[in-house]
mmCIF file of C-alpha atoms in Angstrom:
data_model
loop_
_atom_site.group_PDB
_atom_site.id
_atom_site.type_symbol
_atom_site.label_atom_id
_atom_site.label_comp_id
_atom_site.label_asym_id
_atom_site.label_seq_id
_atom_site.Cartn_x
_atom_site.Cartn_y
_atom_site.Cartn_z
ATOM 1 C CA UNK A 1 7.583 4.933 11.387
ATOM 2 C CA UNK A 2 9.497 5.243 8.471
ATOM 3 C CA UNK A 3 9.271 1.514 7.851
ATOM 4 C CA UNK A 4 5.769 1.421 8.065
ATOM 5 C CA UNK A 5 5.383 4.181 5.807
ATOM 6 C CA UNK A 6 7.507 2.697 3.232
ATOM 7 C CA UNK A 7 5.543 -0.999 3.716
ATOM 8 C CA UNK A 8 2.270 1.033 3.333
ATOM 9 C CA UNK A 9 3.358 2.960 0.026
ATOM 10 C CA UNK A 10 4.863 -0.448 -1.327
ATOM 11 C CA UNK A 11 1.615 -2.336 -0.408
ATOM 12 C CA UNK A 12 -0.360 0.046 -2.113
ATOM 13 C CA UNK A 13 1.890 0.262 -5.171
ATOM 14 C CA UNK A 14 1.749 -3.581 -5.357
ATOM 15 C CA UNK A 15 -2.387 -3.434 -5.290
ATOM 16 C CA UNK A 16 -1.905 -1.200 -8.134
ATOM 17 C CA UNK A 17 0.577 -3.589 -10.041
ATOM 18 C CA UNK A 18 -1.878 -6.492 -9.603
ATOM 19 C CA UNK A 19 -4.841 -4.274 -11.153
ATOM 20 C CA UNK A 20 -2.628 -3.993 -13.967
ATOM 21 C CA UNK A 21 -2.568 -7.524 -14.150
ATOM 22 C CA UNK A 22 -6.330 -8.079 -13.755
ATOM 23 C CA UNK A 23 -7.217 -5.463 -15.909
ATOM 24 C CA UNK A 24 -5.558 -6.982 -18.858
ATOM 25 C CA UNK A 25 -7.464 -8.275 -21.782
ATOM 26 C CA UNK A 26 -5.649 -11.173 -23.262
ATOM 27 C CA UNK A 27 -3.569 -13.784 -21.262
ATOM 28 C CA UNK A 28 -0.454 -12.991 -23.311
ATOM 29 C CA UNK A 29 -0.596 -9.448 -21.878
ATOM 30 C CA UNK A 30 -1.312 -11.078 -18.545
ATOM 31 C CA UNK A 31 1.888 -13.127 -18.785
ATOM 32 C CA UNK A 32 4.047 -10.033 -20.213
ATOM 33 C CA UNK A 33 2.884 -7.653 -17.245
ATOM 34 C CA UNK A 34 2.846 -10.652 -14.997
ATOM 35 C CA UNK A 35 6.846 -11.110 -15.702
ATOM 36 C CA UNK A 36 8.013 -7.744 -15.432
ATOM 37 C CA UNK A 37 6.117 -7.340 -12.224
ATOM 38 C CA UNK A 38 7.671 -10.393 -10.698
ATOM 39 C CA UNK A 39 11.026 -9.064 -11.296
ATOM 40 C CA UNK A 40 10.217 -5.638 -9.978
ATOM 41 C CA UNK A 41 8.614 -6.983 -6.983
ATOM 42 C CA UNK A 42 11.863 -8.997 -6.202
ATOM 43 C CA UNK A 43 13.631 -6.435 -6.184
ATOM 44 C CA UNK A 44 11.227 -4.346 -4.035
ATOM 45 C CA UNK A 45 10.810 -7.329 -1.625
ATOM 46 C CA UNK A 46 14.723 -7.109 -0.986
ATOM 47 C CA UNK A 47 14.731 -3.331 -0.485
ATOM 48 C CA UNK A 48 11.901 -3.786 1.921
ATOM 49 C CA UNK A 49 13.620 -6.633 3.672
ATOM 50 C CA UNK A 50 16.771 -4.391 4.011
ATOM 51 C CA UNK A 51 14.684 -1.390 5.373
ATOM 52 C CA UNK A 52 12.773 -3.465 7.863
ATOM 53 C CA UNK A 53 15.962 -4.756 9.181
ATOM 54 C CA UNK A 54 17.771 -1.346 9.552
ATOM 55 C CA UNK A 55 14.467 -0.294 11.130
ATOM 56 C CA UNK A 56 15.194 -2.810 14.380
ATOM 57 C CA UNK A 57 11.428 -4.232 13.911
ATOM 58 C CA UNK A 58 11.162 -7.479 15.984
ATOM 59 C CA UNK A 59 10.992 -11.131 14.027
ATOM 60 C CA UNK A 60 7.149 -10.774 14.491
ATOM 61 C CA UNK A 61 6.948 -7.336 12.993
ATOM 62 C CA UNK A 62 9.122 -8.557 10.136
ATOM 63 C CA UNK A 63 7.025 -11.356 9.272
ATOM 64 C CA UNK A 64 3.747 -9.346 9.572
ATOM 65 C CA UNK A 65 4.956 -6.817 7.321
ATOM 66 C CA UNK A 66 6.456 -9.426 4.495
ATOM 67 C CA UNK A 67 3.129 -11.103 4.527
ATOM 68 C CA UNK A 68 1.260 -7.815 4.247
ATOM 69 C CA UNK A 69 3.637 -7.231 1.236
ATOM 70 C CA UNK A 70 2.809 -10.508 -0.112
ATOM 71 C CA UNK A 71 -0.871 -10.574 -0.277
ATOM 72 C CA UNK A 72 -1.411 -7.091 -1.782
ATOM 73 C CA UNK A 73 -0.526 -8.073 -5.479
ATOM 74 C CA UNK A 74 -2.818 -10.978 -5.358
ATOM 75 C CA UNK A 75 -5.592 -8.550 -4.039
ATOM 76 C CA UNK A 76 -4.961 -6.327 -6.882
ATOM 77 C CA UNK A 77 -5.263 -8.928 -9.527
ATOM 78 C CA UNK A 78 -8.704 -9.829 -7.767
ATOM 79 C CA UNK A 79 -9.957 -6.313 -8.023
ATOM 80 C CA UNK A 80 -8.893 -5.978 -11.313
ATOM 81 C CA UNK A 81 -10.547 -8.865 -12.786
ATOM 82 C CA UNK A 82 -13.751 -7.744 -10.741
ATOM 83 C CA UNK A 83 -13.358 -4.416 -12.318
ATOM 84 C CA UNK A 84 -12.778 -5.782 -15.940
ATOM 85 C CA UNK A 85 -15.764 -7.968 -15.421
ATOM 86 C CA UNK A 86 -18.160 -5.159 -14.216
ATOM 87 C CA UNK A 87 -17.070 -2.427 -16.637
ATOM 88 C CA UNK A 88 -17.652 -4.288 -19.996
ATOM 89 C CA UNK A 89 -17.911 -1.017 -22.009
ATOM 90 C CA UNK A 90 -13.987 -0.387 -23.515
ATOM 91 C CA UNK A 91 -14.330 3.315 -22.805
ATOM 92 C CA UNK A 92 -15.284 2.883 -19.305
ATOM 93 C CA UNK A 93 -12.472 0.248 -18.868
ATOM 94 C CA UNK A 94 -9.931 2.562 -20.342
ATOM 95 C CA UNK A 95 -10.779 5.401 -18.127
ATOM 96 C CA UNK A 96 -11.044 3.382 -15.086
ATOM 97 C CA UNK A 97 -7.420 1.834 -16.039
ATOM 98 C CA UNK A 98 -5.932 5.024 -16.668
ATOM 99 C CA UNK A 99 -7.013 6.476 -13.465
ATOM 100 C CA UNK A 100 -5.640 3.403 -11.251
ATOM 101 C CA UNK A 101 -2.364 3.606 -13.322
ATOM 102 C CA UNK A 102 -1.809 6.579 -12.547
ATOM 103 C CA UNK A 103 -2.570 6.401 -8.990
ATOM 104 C CA UNK A 104 -0.112 3.507 -9.238
ATOM 105 C CA UNK A 105 2.624 5.935 -10.719
ATOM 106 C CA UNK A 106 2.137 8.357 -8.246
ATOM 107 C CA UNK A 107 2.958 5.537 -5.362
ATOM 108 C CA UNK A 108 6.041 4.702 -7.305
ATOM 109 C CA UNK A 109 7.222 8.178 -7.967
ATOM 110 C CA UNK A 110 6.389 9.034 -3.990
ATOM 111 C CA UNK A 111 8.538 6.097 -2.746
ATOM 112 C CA UNK A 112 11.590 6.625 -5.153
ATOM 113 C CA UNK A 113 11.952 10.196 -4.833
ATOM 114 C CA UNK A 114 10.858 11.194 -1.119
ATOM 115 C CA UNK A 115 11.809 7.495 0.449
ATOM 116 C CA UNK A 116 14.626 5.792 -1.209
ATOM 117 C CA UNK A 117 16.704 8.645 -3.172
ATOM 118 C CA UNK A 118 17.284 11.059 -0.161
ATOM 119 C CA UNK A 119 18.129 8.025 2.033
ATOM 120 C CA UNK A 120 20.082 6.672 -0.260
ATOM 121 C CA UNK A 121 22.272 9.946 -1.341
ATOM 122 C CA UNK A 122 22.590 10.974 2.452
ATOM 123 C CA UNK A 123 24.078 7.322 3.334
ATOM 124 C CA UNK A 124 27.750 7.226 3.238
ATOM 125 C CA UNK A 125 28.022 3.486 4.085
ATOM 126 C CA UNK A 126 28.764 2.107 0.360
ATOM 127 C CA UNK A 127 29.696 5.021 -1.713
ATOM 128 C CA UNK A 128 30.905 7.555 0.448
ATOM 129 C CA UNK A 129 31.098 10.258 -2.678
ATOM 130 C CA UNK A 130 27.643 11.615 -2.992
ATOM 131 C CA UNK A 131 28.369 13.114 -6.591
ATOM 132 C CA UNK A 132 29.371 9.286 -7.787
ATOM 133 C CA UNK A 133 25.716 8.393 -6.193
ATOM 134 C CA UNK A 134 24.303 10.864 -8.554
ATOM 135 C CA UNK A 135 26.121 10.333 -11.386
ATOM 136 C CA UNK A 136 25.306 6.381 -11.352
ATOM 137 C CA UNK A 137 21.862 7.681 -11.042
ATOM 138 C CA UNK A 138 21.884 9.544 -14.169
ATOM 139 C CA UNK A 139 23.461 7.038 -15.887
ATOM 140 C CA UNK A 140 20.869 4.577 -15.008
ATOM 141 C CA UNK A 141 17.983 6.480 -16.199
ATOM 142 C CA UNK A 142 20.102 7.483 -19.328
ATOM 143 C CA UNK A 143 20.250 3.843 -20.072
ATOM 144 C CA UNK A 144 16.721 3.346 -19.749
ATOM 145 C CA UNK A 145 15.782 6.287 -21.794
ATOM 146 C CA UNK A 146 18.224 5.112 -24.350
ATOM 147 C CA UNK A 147 16.788 1.427 -24.577
ATOM 148 C CA UNK A 148 13.442 3.165 -25.041
ATOM 149 C CA UNK A 149 14.159 5.435 -27.792
ATOM 150 C CA UNK A 150 16.000 2.484 -29.553
ATOM 151 C CA UNK A 151 13.252 0.121 -29.127
ATOM 152 C CA UNK A 152 9.775 2.140 -28.664
ATOM 153 C CA UNK A 153 6.971 0.295 -27.515
ATOM 154 C CA UNK A 154 3.895 0.980 -29.903
ATOM 155 C CA UNK A 155 1.135 0.795 -27.439
ATOM 156 C CA UNK A 156 -1.648 1.244 -29.769
ATOM 157 C CA UNK A 157 -0.706 -1.576 -31.899
ATOM 158 C CA UNK A 158 0.067 -3.913 -28.815
ATOM 159 C CA UNK A 159 -3.172 -3.184 -27.003
ATOM 160 C CA UNK A 160 -5.476 -3.901 -30.378
ATOM 161 C CA UNK A 161 -3.631 -6.386 -32.085
ATOM 162 C CA UNK A 162 -1.532 -8.340 -29.554
ATOM 163 C CA UNK A 163 1.748 -8.096 -28.478
ATOM 164 C CA UNK A 164 3.058 -9.905 -31.791
ATOM 165 C CA UNK A 165 1.015 -7.568 -33.863
ATOM 166 C CA UNK A 166 -1.429 -9.657 -35.350
ATOM 167 C CA UNK A 167 -5.031 -10.138 -34.693
#
């Protein structure tokens, strides 16, 4: 059951990742988001595969789960393109985009904090010390926060002027 819940949560998350790609107004932004999502999806696919094997699913169940996970991003991209074509007013498009991105973020937080971290912190297979795991987790978050602090993304400039800062 746990593997199925994780599959559903990651698939929903992948649909919203696809929506993020489909809602982008320029091809340059599509390629930037697409590249980030491909890297992210590789890690998710690996984690899902490990979870499915640990869940002792049959080979057919694992294949069906992987196919389901694989098609969710293209479905999301198609939905994003359809939404972009339907809502031509930038105000409505931004509102829909914000709502969908909020839901995507919520699924990510759910999977991270309620599925992955509790299992990982209670597991004693690789690192037996729970405090070491917590310290490594905090170190990872600190590095990302530091990188964002050093090189903040100017979202308003990037969406209005493109990633290079020019129109």
